[in-house]
Amino acid sequence: MTALFVILGIIAFFILLLSIRITVTGEYFDSFKLDVAWLFIKLHIFPKDKKNKPKKAKKKEEPAQTEEKTDEQSPETEKKENIFVRFYHNQGVDGIIELINGAAYSLARMMNSFKKHIVLREIYLWMTVSSGDAAETALQYGKICQKVFPALSFICSTLTVKKYDVEIEPDFIGLKNSAQMAFTVSVRPIFIINAAIVLVFRLLFKVVLKFLIGIRNKKTSKQIKNEGGAL
C-alpha cells in the first residue's frame, strides 16, 4: 500500500511540474531577442552567445588504400528496391494521396487541439511608415494597414490573447520605415506532451500502418482497370 502512495505521489508531482507554464518572450527594437523561461530556468535562444571555440588540429592525410574490385557482386551488396518506390508500384497515386491526407488530418487535429492552450499574454507593435515621398508614404501606409490588422484579427480569433496594442503611423517627412515589437507567449508543457502523444498514435494508424501494408499488398487487376492501367 505504501508503494502505491509513493507512485501516486510521484505521478502527481510530475503532473504539477508539467502544469507550470513555459513562457516565450520576444522583442525587436534595435535587434531581435528571443528568450524561453520555465520555473527557474531561462534560456537565451537568440542571439546566441558567441564563444571562442578551440581550433581542431588538422589530421594528416593518409595515403588512399587501393582495393581490389571484383566483377561479381555478393548477394548482400545487390541493390534493393526502395520501399517508397515499392509502395508506389503497389498502391499508385491514390495510395500516396491517402497517406498525405492522413498525415495532414493528424497534424490539423493536433493544431486545433493545441492552439486552445496557447496564451498570448501580450503583443505590441509600433510602426512608422515613411519613404521620403508623401504620395508613396500614403500608399505604403494603406498596404501595411491592409495586411497587419487582418493578421492581428486572425490571431485574436484563433488564440487566447490577453493584451494587444498596434500603432501604425505615417511620417510624411521621414526617409525610412521603423518598427518595434514585443510579445509574450505561454503554454503548459503537459498539453504539448499530450498533443505529441496523440499525434504519434494518429500517424501510426493513419500513415505508418497503411504504408507498411501497402508495401506488401499489390493492387488487384480490377483496381488497375479502374485507373486505366494496362493489365
Short mmCIF file of C-alpha atoms in Angstrom, two decimals:
data_model
loop_
_atom_site.label_atom_id
_atom_site.label_comp_id
_atom_site.label_asym_id
_atom_site.label_seq_id
_atom_site.Cartn_x
_atom_site.Cartn_y
_atom_site.Cartn_z
CA MET A 1 0.00 0.00 0.00
CA THR A 2 2.88 2.34 0.78
CA ALA A 3 4.40 1.72 -2.65
CA LEU A 4 1.10 2.70 -4.29
CA PHE A 5 1.03 6.01 -2.41
CA VAL A 6 4.63 6.68 -3.42
CA ILE A 7 3.85 6.01 -7.08
CA LEU A 8 0.74 8.21 -6.97
CA GLY A 9 2.75 10.94 -5.26
CA ILE A 10 5.43 10.81 -7.97
CA ILE A 11 2.79 10.97 -10.71
CA ALA A 12 1.07 13.91 -9.03
CA PHE A 13 4.43 15.68 -8.66
CA PHE A 14 5.23 15.33 -12.37
CA ILE A 15 1.73 16.43 -13.37
CA LEU A 16 2.09 19.51 -11.16
CA LEU A 17 5.54 20.20 -12.58
CA LEU A 18 4.38 19.89 -16.19
CA SER A 19 1.41 22.17 -15.48
CA ILE A 20 3.72 25.14 -14.89
CA ARG A 21 3.74 27.33 -17.97
CA ILE A 22 6.65 27.74 -20.37
CA THR A 23 6.98 31.41 -21.30
CA VAL A 24 8.46 32.58 -24.59
CA THR A 25 9.39 36.27 -24.76
CA GLY A 26 10.49 38.05 -27.90
CA GLU A 27 11.25 41.65 -28.73
CA TYR A 28 12.58 43.67 -31.61
CA PHE A 29 13.95 47.15 -31.01
CA ASP A 30 17.46 47.55 -32.33
CA SER A 31 17.83 43.79 -32.76
CA PHE A 32 15.69 40.68 -32.28
CA LYS A 33 15.84 38.78 -28.99
CA LEU A 34 14.10 35.55 -28.01
CA ASP A 35 14.07 34.00 -24.51
CA VAL A 36 12.42 30.91 -23.06
CA ALA A 37 11.72 30.60 -19.34
CA TRP A 38 10.37 27.73 -17.23
CA LEU A 39 10.49 27.68 -13.43
CA PHE A 40 13.97 28.99 -12.58
CA ILE A 41 15.42 28.10 -15.98
CA LYS A 42 15.90 30.85 -18.56
CA LEU A 43 17.43 30.23 -21.96
CA HIS A 44 18.55 32.83 -24.47
CA ILE A 45 17.57 31.31 -27.80
CA PHE A 46 18.53 34.28 -29.97
CA PRO A 47 21.03 35.85 -30.25
CA LYS A 48 23.31 33.07 -29.16
CA ASP A 49 26.43 33.86 -27.20
CA LYS A 50 29.46 33.53 -29.41
CA LYS A 51 32.23 31.72 -27.61
CA ASN A 52 35.70 31.20 -28.89
CA LYS A 53 35.86 27.54 -29.73
CA PRO A 54 39.27 25.86 -29.75
CA LYS A 55 40.50 25.13 -33.22
CA LYS A 56 40.76 21.48 -34.05
CA ALA A 57 44.08 20.19 -35.20
CA LYS A 58 44.14 19.15 -38.81
CA LYS A 59 44.54 15.45 -39.36
CA LYS A 60 47.31 14.26 -41.57
CA GLU A 61 46.10 12.89 -44.84
CA GLU A 62 46.71 9.17 -45.06
CA PRO A 63 47.53 7.59 -48.38
CA ALA A 64 44.49 6.13 -50.02
CA GLN A 65 44.41 2.38 -49.95
CA THR A 66 43.64 0.67 -53.19
CA GLU A 67 41.03 -2.03 -53.03
CA GLU A 68 40.70 -4.82 -55.47
CA LYS A 69 37.43 -4.74 -57.37
CA THR A 70 35.64 -7.93 -58.17
CA ASP A 71 33.35 -8.30 -61.15
CA GLU A 72 30.91 -10.46 -59.24
CA GLN A 73 28.78 -8.88 -56.54
CA SER A 74 27.72 -10.76 -53.47
CA PRO A 75 24.00 -11.09 -52.75
CA GLU A 76 24.40 -8.73 -49.77
CA THR A 77 25.69 -5.88 -51.94
CA GLU A 78 22.95 -6.19 -54.53
CA LYS A 79 20.79 -3.10 -54.80
CA LYS A 80 17.46 -3.50 -53.05
CA GLU A 81 14.29 -1.88 -54.26
CA ASN A 82 13.37 1.33 -52.41
CA ILE A 83 10.39 0.82 -50.08
CA PHE A 84 8.79 4.07 -51.24
CA VAL A 85 9.10 3.00 -54.88
CA ARG A 86 7.61 -0.37 -53.96
CA PHE A 87 4.67 1.34 -52.23
CA TYR A 88 4.08 3.46 -55.33
CA HIS A 89 4.17 0.40 -57.59
CA ASN A 90 1.71 -1.43 -55.33
CA GLN A 91 -0.73 1.35 -54.46
CA GLY A 92 -0.19 4.01 -57.12
CA VAL A 93 -1.02 7.69 -56.84
CA ASP A 94 -4.22 7.01 -54.86
CA GLY A 95 -2.22 5.35 -52.10
CA ILE A 96 0.21 8.26 -51.86
CA ILE A 97 -2.65 10.77 -51.72
CA GLU A 98 -4.30 8.72 -48.96
CA LEU A 99 -1.10 8.84 -46.89
CA ILE A 100 -0.74 12.60 -47.41
CA ASN A 101 -4.37 13.14 -46.40
CA GLY A 102 -3.86 11.01 -43.29
CA ALA A 103 -0.77 12.98 -42.26
CA ALA A 104 -2.47 16.32 -42.95
CA TYR A 105 -5.56 15.27 -40.98
CA SER A 106 -3.44 14.22 -37.99
CA LEU A 107 -1.46 17.48 -37.99
CA ALA A 108 -4.63 19.57 -38.36
CA ARG A 109 -6.31 17.81 -35.43
CA MET A 110 -3.20 18.32 -33.31
CA MET A 111 -3.06 22.05 -34.13
CA ASN A 112 -6.79 22.51 -33.45
CA SER A 113 -6.47 20.93 -30.01
CA PHE A 114 -3.11 22.52 -29.21
CA LYS A 115 -3.91 26.13 -30.18
CA LYS A 116 -6.62 26.31 -27.48
CA HIS A 117 -3.93 26.10 -24.82
CA ILE A 118 -1.57 28.72 -26.29
CA VAL A 119 -1.98 32.01 -24.43
CA LEU A 120 -0.65 35.20 -26.00
CA ARG A 121 -0.04 37.23 -22.86
CA GLU A 122 0.78 40.42 -24.70
CA ILE A 123 1.68 41.63 -28.16
CA TYR A 124 2.70 45.17 -29.01
CA LEU A 125 3.63 46.60 -32.40
CA TRP A 126 4.70 50.17 -33.12
CA MET A 127 5.46 51.10 -36.72
CA THR A 128 6.25 54.32 -38.55
CA VAL A 129 5.77 54.35 -42.32
CA SER A 130 7.91 56.74 -44.31
CA SER A 131 9.52 56.68 -47.75
CA GLY A 132 10.64 60.28 -48.38
CA ASP A 133 7.71 60.92 -50.73
CA ALA A 134 4.28 61.88 -49.37
CA ALA A 135 2.27 60.03 -52.01
CA GLU A 136 4.38 56.88 -51.75
CA THR A 137 4.19 57.03 -47.95
CA ALA A 138 0.38 57.17 -48.09
CA LEU A 139 0.28 54.13 -50.42
CA GLN A 140 2.66 52.13 -48.22
CA TYR A 141 0.67 53.07 -45.11
CA GLY A 142 -2.54 51.75 -46.67
CA LYS A 143 -0.90 48.49 -47.81
CA ILE A 144 0.68 47.84 -44.40
CA CYS A 145 -2.60 48.50 -42.56
CA GLN A 146 -4.39 46.20 -45.01
CA LYS A 147 -2.03 43.36 -44.06
CA VAL A 148 -1.35 43.95 -40.35
CA PHE A 149 -4.85 44.46 -38.95
CA PRO A 150 -6.44 41.37 -40.61
CA ALA A 151 -3.47 39.32 -39.38
CA LEU A 152 -3.98 40.62 -35.84
CA SER A 153 -7.70 39.88 -36.08
CA PHE A 154 -6.93 36.28 -37.13
CA ILE A 155 -4.50 35.84 -34.21
CA CYS A 156 -7.03 37.19 -31.69
CA SER A 157 -9.78 34.94 -33.03
CA THR A 158 -7.55 31.84 -33.10
CA LEU A 159 -5.54 32.13 -29.88
CA THR A 160 -6.29 33.37 -26.37
CA VAL A 161 -4.98 36.95 -26.33
CA LYS A 162 -4.78 38.92 -23.05
CA LYS A 163 -3.32 42.28 -24.13
CA TYR A 164 -2.52 43.76 -27.50
CA ASP A 165 -1.76 47.16 -28.95
CA VAL A 166 -0.87 48.12 -32.51
CA GLU A 167 0.08 51.61 -33.58
CA ILE A 168 0.92 52.38 -37.21
CA GLU A 169 1.55 55.99 -38.12
CA PRO A 170 2.59 57.66 -41.40
CA ASP A 171 5.57 60.01 -41.35
CA PHE A 172 5.49 62.26 -44.39
CA ILE A 173 8.80 63.93 -43.50
CA GLY A 174 10.99 60.93 -42.65
CA LEU A 175 13.05 58.89 -45.10
CA LYS A 176 12.66 55.26 -43.97
CA ASN A 177 10.37 52.91 -42.09
CA SER A 178 10.91 51.92 -38.47
CA ALA A 179 9.28 49.24 -36.33
CA GLN A 180 9.36 47.90 -32.79
CA MET A 181 7.68 44.77 -31.49
CA ALA A 182 7.32 42.80 -28.26
CA PHE A 183 5.34 39.67 -27.40
CA THR A 184 4.97 37.08 -24.66
CA VAL A 185 3.51 33.60 -25.25
CA SER A 186 2.93 30.88 -22.66
CA VAL A 187 1.83 27.26 -22.77
CA ARG A 188 1.75 24.36 -20.31
CA PRO A 189 4.18 21.50 -21.13
CA ILE A 190 1.56 18.88 -20.26
CA PHE A 191 -0.54 19.98 -23.24
CA ILE A 192 2.48 19.80 -25.56
CA ILE A 193 3.24 16.24 -24.43
CA ASN A 194 -0.41 15.21 -24.72
CA ALA A 195 -0.69 16.66 -28.25
CA ALA A 196 2.55 14.93 -29.29
CA ILE A 197 1.39 11.53 -27.97
CA VAL A 198 -1.98 11.82 -29.74
CA LEU A 199 -0.21 12.86 -32.96
CA VAL A 200 2.12 9.85 -32.80
CA PHE A 201 -0.80 7.41 -32.41
CA ARG A 202 -2.78 9.04 -35.22
CA LEU A 203 0.21 8.91 -37.55
CA LEU A 204 0.82 5.30 -36.54
CA PHE A 205 -2.67 4.14 -37.54
CA LYS A 206 -3.38 6.52 -40.42
CA VAL A 207 0.05 6.64 -42.10
CA VAL A 208 2.64 4.15 -40.87
CA LEU A 209 0.45 1.01 -40.77
CA LYS A 210 -1.13 1.83 -44.14
CA PHE A 211 2.34 2.36 -45.58
CA LEU A 212 3.61 -0.98 -44.26
CA ILE A 213 0.51 -2.79 -45.53
CA GLY A 214 0.80 -1.03 -48.89
CA ILE A 215 4.36 -2.30 -49.34
CA ARG A 216 3.18 -5.91 -49.11
CA ASN A 217 -0.22 -5.79 -50.78
CA LYS A 218 -0.34 -5.26 -54.53
CA LYS A 219 -3.27 -3.80 -56.43
CA THR A 220 -5.75 -6.15 -57.95
CA SER A 221 -6.39 -6.20 -61.68
CA LYS A 222 -9.82 -4.62 -61.12
CA GLN A 223 -8.23 -1.63 -59.40
CA ILE A 224 -5.71 -1.25 -62.19
CA LYS A 225 -8.53 -1.31 -64.79
CA ASN A 226 -10.40 1.41 -62.93
CA GLU A 227 -7.30 3.60 -63.08
CA GLY A 228 -6.90 2.97 -66.81
CA GLY A 229 -3.77 0.87 -66.43
CA ALA A 230 -2.80 -1.98 -68.67
CA LEU A 231 -3.03 -5.48 -67.40
#
